[in-house]
Coordinates of C-alpha atoms in Angstrom, one line a residue:
Chain A
M203 CA 0.0 0.0 0.0
S204 CA 1.4 3.4 -0.9
T205 CA 1.9 6.0 1.8
L206 CA -0.6 8.2 0.1
A207 CA -3.3 5.5 0.0
L208 CA -2.6 4.7 3.6
L209 CA -2.9 8.3 4.7
L210 CA -6.1 8.6 2.7
T211 CA -7.8 5.5 4.1
Q212 CA -6.7 6.3 7.7
T213 CA -8.0 9.8 7.3
V214 CA -11.4 8.6 6.1
N215 CA -11.4 6.1 9.0
A216 CA -10.6 8.9 11.4
L217 CA -13.4 11.0 10.0
S218 CA -16.0 8.2 10.3
Q219 CA -14.8 7.6 13.9
S220 CA -15.1 11.3 14.5
A221 CA -18.7 11.2 13.2
L222 CA -19.7 8.5 15.7
L223 CA -18.0 10.4 18.6
F224 CA -19.7 13.6 17.5
F225 CA -23.2 12.1 17.9
L226 CA -22.3 11.3 21.5
G227 CA -20.5 14.5 22.3
V228 CA -23.0 16.9 20.9
G229 CA -25.8 15.4 22.9
L230 CA -23.8 15.5 26.1
T231 CA -22.8 19.1 25.5
L232 CA -26.3 20.3 24.6
I233 CA -27.6 18.8 27.8
F234 CA -24.7 20.3 29.9
G235 CA -25.1 23.7 28.2
L236 CA -28.7 23.9 29.0
M237 CA -29.0 22.1 32.4
R238 CA -25.5 22.2 33.8
I239 CA -25.7 18.5 34.4
V240 CA -23.3 15.8 33.5
N241 CA -25.3 12.9 32.1
F242 CA -23.5 9.8 33.3
A243 CA -26.0 7.6 31.5
H244 CA -25.1 8.8 28.1
G245 CA -23.0 5.7 27.3
A246 CA -25.8 3.5 28.5
L247 CA -28.3 5.2 26.2
Y248 CA -25.9 4.9 23.3
M249 CA -25.8 1.1 24.0
L250 CA -29.6 1.1 24.4
G251 CA -29.8 2.7 20.9
A252 CA -27.7 -0.1 19.4
F253 CA -29.8 -2.8 20.9
V254 CA -33.2 -1.2 20.1
G255 CA -31.8 -0.7 16.6
Y256 CA -30.9 -4.4 16.4
S257 CA -34.4 -5.4 17.4
I258 CA -36.1 -3.1 14.9
A259 CA -33.8 -4.2 12.2
A260 CA -34.4 -7.9 13.0
W261 CA -38.2 -7.4 13.2
S262 CA -38.6 -5.3 10.1
G263 CA -35.6 -6.4 8.1
S264 CA -34.8 -2.8 7.4
F265 CA -31.7 -1.0 8.8
W266 CA -33.2 2.3 7.7
L267 CA -36.2 1.8 9.9
A268 CA -33.9 1.0 12.8
L269 CA -31.9 4.2 12.1
A270 CA -35.1 6.3 12.4
G271 CA -36.9 4.3 15.1
A272 CA -34.2 3.7 17.8
P273 CA -33.2 7.4 18.3
L274 CA -36.9 8.3 18.4
L275 CA -37.7 5.7 21.1
V276 CA -34.6 6.4 23.2
G277 CA -35.2 10.1 22.8
L278 CA -38.7 9.6 24.1
F279 CA -37.4 7.5 27.0
G280 CA -34.9 10.3 27.8
A281 CA -37.6 13.0 27.8
G282 CA -39.7 10.8 30.0
F283 CA -36.9 10.4 32.5
E284 CA -36.4 14.1 32.6
L285 CA -40.1 14.6 33.2
T286 CA -40.5 12.2 36.0
I287 CA -37.1 12.2 37.8
L288 CA -34.6 14.9 36.8
R289 CA -37.3 17.6 37.0
R290 CA -37.5 17.2 40.8
L291 CA -33.8 17.9 41.2
Y292 CA -33.1 21.3 39.6
R293 CA -33.0 23.1 42.9
R294 CA -30.6 20.7 44.3
D295 CA -26.8 20.3 44.3
A296 CA -25.2 19.2 41.0
H297 CA -24.1 15.9 42.5
A298 CA -27.7 14.8 42.8
F299 CA -27.7 14.6 39.0
L300 CA -24.5 12.7 38.9
M301 CA -25.9 10.1 41.2
V302 CA -29.2 9.8 39.5
T303 CA -27.8 9.4 36.1
F304 CA -25.2 7.0 37.4
G305 CA -28.1 5.0 38.8
L306 CA -29.9 5.2 35.4
A307 CA -26.7 3.9 33.7
L308 CA -26.8 0.9 36.0
V309 CA -30.5 0.3 35.4
V310 CA -30.3 0.7 31.7
G311 CA -27.2 -1.5 31.4
E312 CA -28.8 -4.3 33.4
A313 CA -32.1 -4.0 31.6
V314 CA -30.3 -4.4 28.3
R315 CA -28.5 -7.4 29.6
L316 CA -31.7 -9.0 30.8
T317 CA -33.6 -8.2 27.6
W318 CA -31.0 -9.0 25.0
G319 CA -28.6 -11.3 26.8
S320 CA -24.9 -11.1 27.3
D321 CA -23.7 -12.1 23.9
A322 CA -22.7 -9.5 21.3
L323 CA -25.2 -9.2 18.6
Q324 CA -24.3 -8.8 14.9
V325 CA -26.3 -6.0 13.3
A326 CA -26.3 -6.1 9.5
G327 CA -25.8 -2.8 7.8
P328 CA -28.0 -1.9 4.8
P329 CA -27.2 -4.0 1.8
A330 CA -26.7 -1.0 -0.4
L331 CA -23.8 0.1 1.8
S332 CA -22.2 -3.3 2.3
G333 CA -19.7 -3.1 -0.6
V334 CA -16.3 -1.5 -1.0
V335 CA -15.1 1.3 -3.1
F336 CA -11.5 1.6 -4.5
M337 CA -9.6 4.7 -3.4
L338 CA -6.1 4.9 -5.0
D339 CA -6.5 1.1 -5.8
E340 CA -7.2 0.3 -2.1
P341 CA -10.5 -1.2 -1.2
F342 CA -12.5 0.8 1.3
P343 CA -15.8 0.0 3.0
V344 CA -18.7 2.1 1.7
Y345 CA -20.3 2.1 5.2
R346 CA -17.5 4.2 6.6
L347 CA -17.9 6.8 3.9
F348 CA -21.6 6.7 4.7
L349 CA -20.8 7.5 8.3
V350 CA -18.7 10.5 7.3
A351 CA -21.6 11.8 5.1
I352 CA -24.2 11.3 7.8
G353 CA -21.9 13.0 10.3
V354 CA -21.7 16.0 8.1
V355 CA -25.5 16.0 7.5
V356 CA -26.3 15.8 11.2
A357 CA -23.8 18.4 12.2
V358 CA -25.2 20.9 9.6
A359 CA -28.7 20.0 10.6
I360 CA -28.1 20.6 14.3
W361 CA -26.2 23.8 13.6
Q362 CA -29.1 25.1 11.4
F363 CA -31.6 24.0 13.9
L364 CA -29.9 25.9 16.7
E365 CA -29.4 29.0 14.5
R366 CA -32.6 29.2 12.5
A367 CA -35.4 27.2 14.2
R368 CA -37.6 28.8 16.8
L369 CA -37.0 25.9 19.3
G370 CA -33.2 26.3 18.6
L371 CA -33.4 29.9 19.5
L372 CA -35.3 29.2 22.7
I373 CA -32.7 26.5 23.6
R374 CA -29.9 29.0 23.1
A375 CA -31.7 31.7 25.1
T376 CA -32.3 29.2 28.0
S377 CA -28.7 28.1 27.9
Q378 CA -27.5 31.7 28.3
N379 CA -29.9 32.7 31.0
A380 CA -32.7 30.4 32.1
D381 CA -34.3 32.8 34.6
M382 CA -34.5 35.6 32.1
A383 CA -35.9 33.2 29.4
N384 CA -38.4 32.1 31.9
A385 CA -39.4 35.6 32.8
L386 CA -39.9 36.3 29.1
G387 CA -42.4 33.6 28.9
V388 CA -40.3 30.7 27.6
D389 CA -41.5 27.3 28.9
V390 CA -38.1 26.4 30.3
K391 CA -39.4 23.1 31.7
M392 CA -40.6 22.0 28.3
I393 CA -37.2 23.1 26.7
R394 CA -35.3 21.0 29.2
S395 CA -37.4 17.9 28.5
C396 CA -36.9 18.4 24.8
V397 CA -33.1 18.9 25.0
F398 CA -32.6 15.9 27.3
G399 CA -34.7 13.8 24.9
I400 CA -32.8 15.2 21.8
G401 CA -29.4 14.5 23.5
C402 CA -30.4 10.9 24.4
G403 CA -31.8 10.4 20.9
L404 CA -28.4 11.6 19.4
A405 CA -26.6 9.1 21.6
A406 CA -28.9 6.4 20.3
L407 CA -28.3 7.4 16.7
G408 CA -24.6 7.0 17.4
G409 CA -25.3 3.6 18.9
V410 CA -27.3 2.4 15.9
L411 CA -24.7 3.6 13.4
A412 CA -21.9 2.0 15.4
A413 CA -23.6 -1.4 15.7
P414 CA -22.7 -2.7 12.2
L415 CA -19.1 -1.9 12.8
V416 CA -18.5 -3.1 16.3
T417 CA -21.6 -5.3 17.1
A418 CA -24.0 -4.5 19.9
S419 CA -22.5 -5.6 23.2
N420 CA -22.9 -5.0 26.9
G421 CA -19.4 -3.5 27.1
M422 CA -20.0 -0.7 24.6
A423 CA -21.4 1.7 27.2
A424 CA -18.4 1.8 29.5
T425 CA -15.7 2.7 27.0
V426 CA -17.8 5.2 25.1
I427 CA -18.9 7.3 28.0
I428 CA -15.3 8.3 28.7
D429 CA -14.7 9.2 25.1
A430 CA -17.8 11.4 25.1
F431 CA -16.6 13.1 28.3
V432 CA -13.2 13.7 26.9
I433 CA -14.6 15.3 23.7
V434 CA -16.9 17.6 25.6
I435 CA -14.2 18.6 28.0
I436 CA -11.7 19.3 25.2
G437 CA -14.2 21.3 23.2
G438 CA -15.6 23.2 26.2
M439 CA -18.7 22.1 28.1
G440 CA -21.8 23.4 26.4
S441 CA -20.2 24.5 23.1
F442 CA -21.7 22.9 20.0
L443 CA -18.7 23.8 17.8
G444 CA -16.4 22.7 20.6
S445 CA -17.9 19.2 20.5
L446 CA -17.3 19.0 16.8
I447 CA -13.7 20.0 17.1
G448 CA -13.2 17.7 20.1
A449 CA -14.7 14.7 18.2
L450 CA -12.5 15.4 15.2
L451 CA -9.4 15.7 17.4
I452 CA -10.1 12.5 19.3
G453 CA -11.2 10.6 16.2
F454 CA -7.8 11.4 14.6
V455 CA -5.8 10.7 17.7
Q456 CA -7.5 7.3 18.2
V457 CA -7.2 6.1 14.6
F458 CA -3.7 7.4 13.9
G459 CA -2.5 6.5 17.4
N460 CA -3.8 3.0 17.0
Y461 CA -2.0 2.6 13.7
Y462 CA 1.4 4.2 14.5
A463 CA 1.8 3.6 18.3
P464 CA -0.8 1.0 19.4
D465 CA 0.9 0.7 22.8
F466 CA 0.3 4.3 23.6
A467 CA -3.0 4.9 21.8
L468 CA -5.1 4.7 25.0
A469 CA -2.8 7.2 26.8
F470 CA -2.7 9.7 23.9
M471 CA -6.3 10.6 24.3
Y472 CA -5.9 11.5 28.0
L473 CA -2.7 13.3 27.3
V474 CA -4.4 15.5 24.7
M475 CA -7.1 16.2 27.2
L476 CA -4.7 17.0 30.0
A477 CA -2.7 19.3 27.7
V478 CA -5.8 21.2 26.6
L479 CA -7.1 21.6 30.1
V480 CA -3.8 22.7 31.6
M481 CA -3.6 25.4 28.9
R482 CA -7.3 26.3 28.8
P483 CA -9.1 25.0 31.9
G484 CA -12.5 25.7 30.3
G485 CA -11.8 23.7 27.1
L486 CA -10.9 25.0 23.7
L487 CA -14.2 27.0 23.2
G488 CA -15.5 27.0 26.8
K489 CA -16.3 30.2 28.5
E490 CA -15.7 29.4 32.1
A491 CA -13.0 27.5 33.9
Chain B
M54 CA -27.6 14.2 67.6
K55 CA -25.8 15.5 70.8
P56 CA -22.0 14.9 71.0
L57 CA -22.4 12.6 73.9
T58 CA -24.9 10.4 72.1
T59 CA -22.7 10.3 69.1
G60 CA -19.8 9.4 71.3
I61 CA -21.6 6.5 72.9
A62 CA -22.9 5.3 69.5
G63 CA -19.4 5.5 68.1
I64 CA -17.9 3.5 71.0
A65 CA -20.6 0.9 70.8
L66 CA -20.0 0.5 67.1
L67 CA -16.3 0.2 67.6
A68 CA -16.8 -2.4 70.3
V69 CA -19.0 -4.4 67.9
L70 CA -16.3 -4.2 65.2
V71 CA -13.6 -5.2 67.6
L72 CA -15.5 -8.2 68.9
A73 CA -16.8 -9.2 65.4
P74 CA -14.1 -11.8 64.7
L75 CA -15.2 -13.8 67.7
G76 CA -18.7 -14.6 66.4
L77 CA -18.6 -14.3 62.6
P78 CA -18.0 -17.1 60.1
P79 CA -15.0 -16.8 57.8
F80 CA -16.9 -15.5 54.7
A81 CA -18.5 -12.8 56.8
M82 CA -15.1 -11.8 58.1
T83 CA -13.9 -11.4 54.5
L84 CA -16.9 -9.2 53.7
L85 CA -16.4 -7.1 56.8
T86 CA -12.7 -6.6 56.1
E87 CA -13.4 -5.5 52.6
A88 CA -16.1 -3.1 54.0
V89 CA -13.5 -1.7 56.4
I90 CA -11.0 -1.1 53.6
L91 CA -13.7 0.5 51.3
G92 CA -14.9 2.6 54.3
L93 CA -11.4 4.0 54.6
F94 CA -11.3 4.7 50.9
A95 CA -14.7 6.4 50.9
M96 CA -13.8 8.5 53.9
S97 CA -10.6 9.7 52.1
L98 CA -12.8 11.0 49.3
D99 CA -15.1 12.7 51.8
L100 CA -12.2 15.1 52.7
M101 CA -12.3 16.3 49.1
F102 CA -15.9 16.0 48.2
G103 CA -17.7 16.5 51.5
Y104 CA -15.5 19.2 53.1
T105 CA -14.0 21.1 50.2
R106 CA -16.5 20.4 47.5
L107 CA -13.8 19.1 45.2
V108 CA -15.7 16.5 43.1
S109 CA -13.2 13.9 42.1
F110 CA -14.3 11.5 39.3
G111 CA -11.0 9.8 39.5
H112 CA -10.5 8.7 43.1
A113 CA -9.9 5.1 41.9
A114 CA -6.4 6.5 40.9
A115 CA -5.5 6.7 44.6
Y116 CA -6.8 3.2 45.4
G117 CA -5.2 1.5 42.4
L118 CA -1.9 3.3 42.9
G119 CA -1.7 2.3 46.5
A120 CA -2.6 -1.3 45.6
Y121 CA -0.1 -1.6 42.8
A122 CA 2.7 0.1 44.8
C123 CA 2.1 -2.1 47.9
G124 CA 1.6 -5.2 45.7
W125 CA 4.8 -4.6 43.8
L126 CA 6.8 -4.1 47.0
L127 CA 5.5 -7.3 48.5
L128 CA 6.1 -9.3 45.4
N129 CA 9.6 -7.9 44.6
T130 CA 11.3 -6.8 47.8
G131 CA 10.0 -9.1 50.5
M132 CA 9.4 -5.9 52.6
P133 CA 7.2 -6.6 55.7
M134 CA 3.5 -6.0 54.9
L135 CA 3.2 -3.4 57.6
F136 CA 5.8 -1.2 55.9
A137 CA 4.7 -1.9 52.4
V138 CA 1.2 -0.8 53.0
F139 CA 2.4 2.5 54.4
A140 CA 5.0 2.9 51.7
G141 CA 2.2 2.6 49.1
A142 CA 0.2 5.2 51.0
L143 CA 3.2 7.6 51.1
L144 CA 3.9 7.2 47.4
T145 CA 0.2 7.8 46.6
G146 CA 0.2 10.9 48.8
I147 CA 3.3 12.3 46.9
V148 CA 1.6 11.6 43.6
G149 CA -1.5 13.3 45.1
L150 CA 0.6 16.5 45.5
G151 CA 1.3 16.5 41.8
V152 CA -2.3 15.6 40.9
G153 CA -3.6 18.3 43.2
W154 CA -1.3 20.9 41.7
M155 CA -2.4 20.0 38.2
C156 CA -6.1 19.5 38.7
T157 CA -6.6 22.7 40.8
L158 CA -5.5 24.7 37.7
A159 CA -9.2 24.2 36.9
T160 CA -12.4 24.5 39.0
G161 CA -15.9 23.0 39.0
V162 CA -16.7 20.4 36.3
S163 CA -13.3 20.9 34.7
F164 CA -11.6 19.9 37.9
S165 CA -13.7 16.7 38.0
M166 CA -12.7 15.9 34.4
L167 CA -9.0 16.5 35.1
T168 CA -9.1 14.0 38.0
L169 CA -10.9 11.6 35.7
A170 CA -8.3 12.1 32.9
F171 CA -5.5 11.4 35.3
A172 CA -7.1 8.3 36.6
Q173 CA -7.8 7.0 33.1
L174 CA -4.2 7.8 32.2
L175 CA -3.0 5.6 35.0
Y176 CA -5.5 2.9 33.9
A177 CA -4.0 3.0 30.4
I178 CA -0.5 2.8 31.8
S179 CA -1.4 -0.1 34.0
F180 CA -2.3 -2.1 30.9
K181 CA 0.8 -1.3 29.0
W182 CA 3.6 -1.2 31.6
T183 CA 3.6 -4.9 31.8
S184 CA 7.0 -5.4 33.4
V185 CA 5.8 -3.6 36.5
T186 CA 2.0 -3.9 36.5
G187 CA 1.5 -7.3 34.9
G188 CA -0.6 -5.7 32.2
S189 CA -4.2 -7.0 31.9
D190 CA -3.5 -9.9 34.2
G191 CA -2.4 -7.5 37.0
L192 CA -0.3 -8.6 39.9
A193 CA -1.3 -12.0 41.3
G194 CA -0.2 -13.9 44.4
I195 CA 0.6 -10.9 46.5
P196 CA 1.7 -12.4 49.9
R197 CA 1.0 -11.1 53.4
T198 CA 4.7 -11.0 54.4
V199 CA 5.5 -11.2 58.0
G200 CA 7.8 -8.9 60.0
P201 CA 9.4 -6.8 61.1
F202 CA 11.4 -9.2 63.4
G203 CA 9.1 -12.1 62.4
F204 CA 6.0 -10.4 63.7
A205 CA 3.3 -12.6 62.1
A206 CA 0.2 -11.6 63.9
L207 CA -1.1 -9.4 61.1
S208 CA -1.0 -12.2 58.5
S209 CA -3.9 -14.3 59.8
K210 CA -7.4 -13.6 58.8
A211 CA -8.4 -12.0 62.1
G212 CA -5.0 -10.3 62.4
F213 CA -5.4 -8.6 59.0
Y214 CA -8.9 -7.5 59.9
Y215 CA -7.6 -5.8 63.1
F216 CA -4.8 -4.2 61.0
A217 CA -7.4 -2.8 58.6
L218 CA -9.7 -1.7 61.4
A219 CA -6.8 0.1 63.1
C220 CA -6.0 1.9 59.9
L221 CA -9.7 2.9 59.6
V222 CA -9.9 4.1 63.2
G223 CA -6.6 5.9 63.0
G224 CA -7.6 7.5 59.7
F225 CA -10.9 8.6 61.1
L226 CA -9.3 10.2 64.2
A227 CA -6.8 11.9 62.0
C228 CA -9.4 13.2 59.6
R229 CA -11.6 14.4 62.4
A230 CA -8.8 16.3 64.0
L231 CA -8.0 17.7 60.5
V232 CA -11.5 19.0 59.8
R233 CA -11.9 20.4 63.3
S234 CA -8.6 22.3 63.0
P235 CA -8.2 25.8 61.5
F236 CA -7.1 24.0 58.3
G237 CA -10.4 22.3 58.2
A238 CA -12.2 25.6 58.7
V239 CA -10.5 27.0 55.6
L240 CA -11.6 23.8 53.7
R241 CA -15.2 24.4 54.7
G242 CA -14.7 28.1 53.7
I243 CA -13.7 26.9 50.2
R244 CA -16.7 24.7 50.1
E245 CA -19.2 27.4 51.0
N246 CA -17.6 30.3 49.1
E247 CA -14.2 30.1 47.6
A248 CA -14.1 33.7 46.4
K249 CA -14.8 34.9 49.9
T250 CA -12.2 32.7 51.4
T251 CA -9.6 34.0 49.0
A252 CA -10.7 37.6 49.8
L253 CA -10.0 36.8 53.5
G254 CA -6.4 36.3 52.5
Y255 CA -6.1 32.5 52.2
N256 CA -4.3 31.0 49.3
T257 CA -7.1 28.6 48.6
R258 CA -5.2 26.8 45.9
L259 CA -2.5 25.6 48.4
Y260 CA -5.2 24.3 50.7
K261 CA -6.9 22.5 47.9
I262 CA -3.6 20.9 46.8
A263 CA -2.9 19.8 50.4
V264 CA -6.3 18.2 50.8
V265 CA -6.0 16.3 47.5
A266 CA -2.6 15.0 48.7
V267 CA -4.0 13.9 52.1
A268 CA -7.1 12.3 50.4
Y269 CA -4.8 10.5 48.0
G270 CA -2.5 9.3 50.8
L271 CA -5.5 7.9 52.7
G272 CA -7.0 6.4 49.6
G273 CA -3.6 4.9 48.8
L274 CA -3.6 3.4 52.3
A275 CA -6.9 1.7 51.6
G276 CA -5.6 0.4 48.2
G277 CA -2.4 -0.7 49.9
L278 CA -4.5 -2.7 52.4
Y279 CA -6.6 -4.2 49.5
A280 CA -3.6 -5.7 47.7
P281 CA -2.5 -8.1 50.5
F282 CA -6.2 -8.6 51.5
A283 CA -7.2 -9.8 48.1
G284 CA -3.9 -11.2 47.1
F285 CA -4.0 -9.4 43.8
A286 CA -4.1 -5.9 42.1
N287 CA -5.6 -5.5 38.7
T288 CA -6.6 -2.8 36.3
E289 CA -10.1 -2.7 37.6
L290 CA -8.8 -0.9 40.7
L291 CA -8.0 2.0 38.5
F292 CA -11.1 2.0 36.4
W293 CA -13.5 4.9 36.4
L294 CA -16.4 2.6 37.5
L295 CA -14.8 2.4 40.9
S296 CA -14.4 6.2 41.0
G297 CA -18.2 6.4 40.4
Q298 CA -18.9 3.8 43.0
V299 CA -16.9 5.4 45.8
L300 CA -18.5 8.8 45.0
I301 CA -21.9 7.0 45.5
M302 CA -20.7 5.4 48.8
V303 CA -19.9 8.9 50.0
I304 CA -23.2 10.4 48.9
V305 CA -25.4 7.5 50.0
G306 CA -23.6 7.5 53.4
G307 CA -23.8 11.2 53.8
A308 CA -21.1 13.6 52.5
G309 CA -19.2 15.9 54.9
T310 CA -19.7 13.7 57.9
L311 CA -16.7 11.2 57.8
V312 CA -18.8 8.5 59.5
G313 CA -21.4 8.6 56.8
P314 CA -19.1 7.5 53.9
I315 CA -17.9 4.6 56.1
L316 CA -21.5 3.5 56.6
G317 CA -22.1 4.1 52.9
A318 CA -19.3 1.8 51.9
A319 CA -20.6 -0.9 54.3
F320 CA -24.1 -0.5 52.8
F321 CA -22.7 -0.7 49.3
M322 CA -20.9 -3.9 50.1
L323 CA -23.9 -5.4 51.8
M324 CA -26.3 -4.5 49.0
E325 CA -24.0 -5.9 46.4
H326 CA -23.5 -9.1 48.3
Q327 CA -27.2 -9.6 49.3
L328 CA -28.6 -8.6 45.9
S329 CA -26.1 -10.7 43.9
A330 CA -27.0 -13.7 46.1
W331 CA -30.7 -13.1 45.6
T332 CA -30.9 -12.1 41.9
E333 CA -28.6 -12.1 38.9
A334 CA -29.9 -8.6 38.0
W335 CA -28.5 -7.0 41.1
A336 CA -27.2 -3.9 39.3
L337 CA -30.8 -3.1 38.2
Y338 CA -32.1 -2.9 41.8
F339 CA -28.9 -1.2 42.9
G340 CA -29.5 1.6 40.4
L341 CA -33.1 2.0 41.5
I342 CA -32.0 2.2 45.2
F343 CA -29.5 4.9 44.3
I344 CA -32.1 6.9 42.4
A345 CA -34.5 6.5 45.4
F346 CA -31.8 7.8 47.8
V347 CA -31.2 10.9 45.7
L348 CA -34.9 11.6 45.5
F349 CA -36.0 10.8 49.0
A350 CA -32.9 10.8 51.3
P351 CA -30.5 13.5 50.1
E352 CA -28.7 13.6 53.4
G353 CA -27.7 9.9 53.1
I354 CA -27.8 7.2 55.7
W355 CA -26.0 9.3 58.3
G356 CA -28.4 12.2 57.7
L357 CA -31.4 9.8 58.1
A358 CA -29.9 8.3 61.3
T359 CA -29.2 11.7 62.9
G360 CA -32.5 13.0 61.6
L361 CA -34.3 10.2 63.3
A362 CA -32.3 10.6 66.5
T363 CA -33.1 14.3 66.8
G364 CA -36.6 13.9 65.5
R365 CA -36.2 16.4 62.7
F366 CA -35.0 16.5 59.2
R367 CA -32.9 19.3 57.9
P368 CA -33.4 20.1 54.3
A369 CA -30.4 19.6 52.0
S370 CA -30.2 23.3 51.4
E371 CA -29.5 24.1 55.1
R372 CA -26.4 21.9 55.3
H373 CA -24.6 22.5 52.1

């Protein structure tokens, strides 16, 4: 394989990895920006998305239906959790959220194990995307290119939603000053339920999309939650653009680190995060330390 | 609860713990020893979390570091266990100085994330530095070496239990003296209002670094006890899940009380043991119990107990 072809394939690999990480990070950062809470259950909901997606795909035979259905169902579940549990805690200390979402992570993780068993489940990607394309005479899976494309589409969609849509405007207003937004007649409670649901739905989207690559397994929650935290911290808690930059940075560090220095790949990610935080304690685009 | 009542309750509890080896079957002794070690670990975090409001997501770093250091010494130097445990604690405390310096560059959530990053870095290192850590297998067959001068009383099951209990009681008395001292008053000042404490002329950063180092040292002591207790040290001792669990022990027990986290650790152990004996899906019920605690008993077990004793409940807002 020529150096150029290698660089190209690794770059596209890194971009597709970044896309998956972005779905996680952006949900986490939206939730944090609006509610100032760290959602420990984000990884568990990502896993839930993968398994729900597996069931929908197995039942209907269509990956596309799973891709639409799983984020919707998990998003509704998230909104329901906010409505029934989290809502009672807004006047409390931040550590109450930490504990409740940690509890949720345990409950969801165990419920998934009880429902779908402990074995990793193979999720078939859509047949249309199962082939390979040749880039500089090297075969490359179409599915990874598809991930890059959908990452771009989702990023642009969220950006436009936050900038243009009325709900996006209300979300930004509530993030900046919830009391003022409330005084101006914004239904802050409804906004919070929506954003928590959207964030959870995005995590599930990541889970469904990752499933054909890595299989749906019980272990997928634990590793991914840390990746998501790292991305959000690097980018700056609550910053949409920051989560995009963080996802790209970590995607490249993971893929290239794994290729060139597999022994140190795991440590690289944390070193990058430490370096960023020591220089800018609030993250690259964060406002506060 | 009045100080006298607390004192009597404390002495009674201690008496029960001291007499426990006489009446308990071996497997219960093992559980109790582990609960004592975890209690020490949770109490060390309470100094940071409960008294200074430094939320560490990476306290497993202290536990794992202490366990690996002690385990390595026992396996490779034949040092008496008594010394190895404290050497592990000392090393962890020194590392804690560095961690404290680095992490206190940031505040709030970023501080938490830096502690997490550091712990995960150690976790990654423990996998790769195979010559020292044993990689993914960890260190196995860690002996309870005797000595000094052939002093073997600590190596037996009951002897080791008393050793761990002595560390817990000693650690508790030291922590209590610390939080009641002027130093502890500054820590509480940082918890309530750091800006105000700084304005009063205290270099709050130095205090925070110091408390991180002390908390790491005590956490390392707990980890150092765990290595010869279990006979192994593996990467799970450095994993973030343990950091989350110990935070929950502190919160469930009652943060900022020192006694609470010890009870929280015991409760955690008991629940894990009972639930896993009763149902395979113990984590499910575990999670539900935690959620119930946050919603209905924000003061933790100790808050419930003292609330019952005095016949009144203080709302969470009054205490923090």
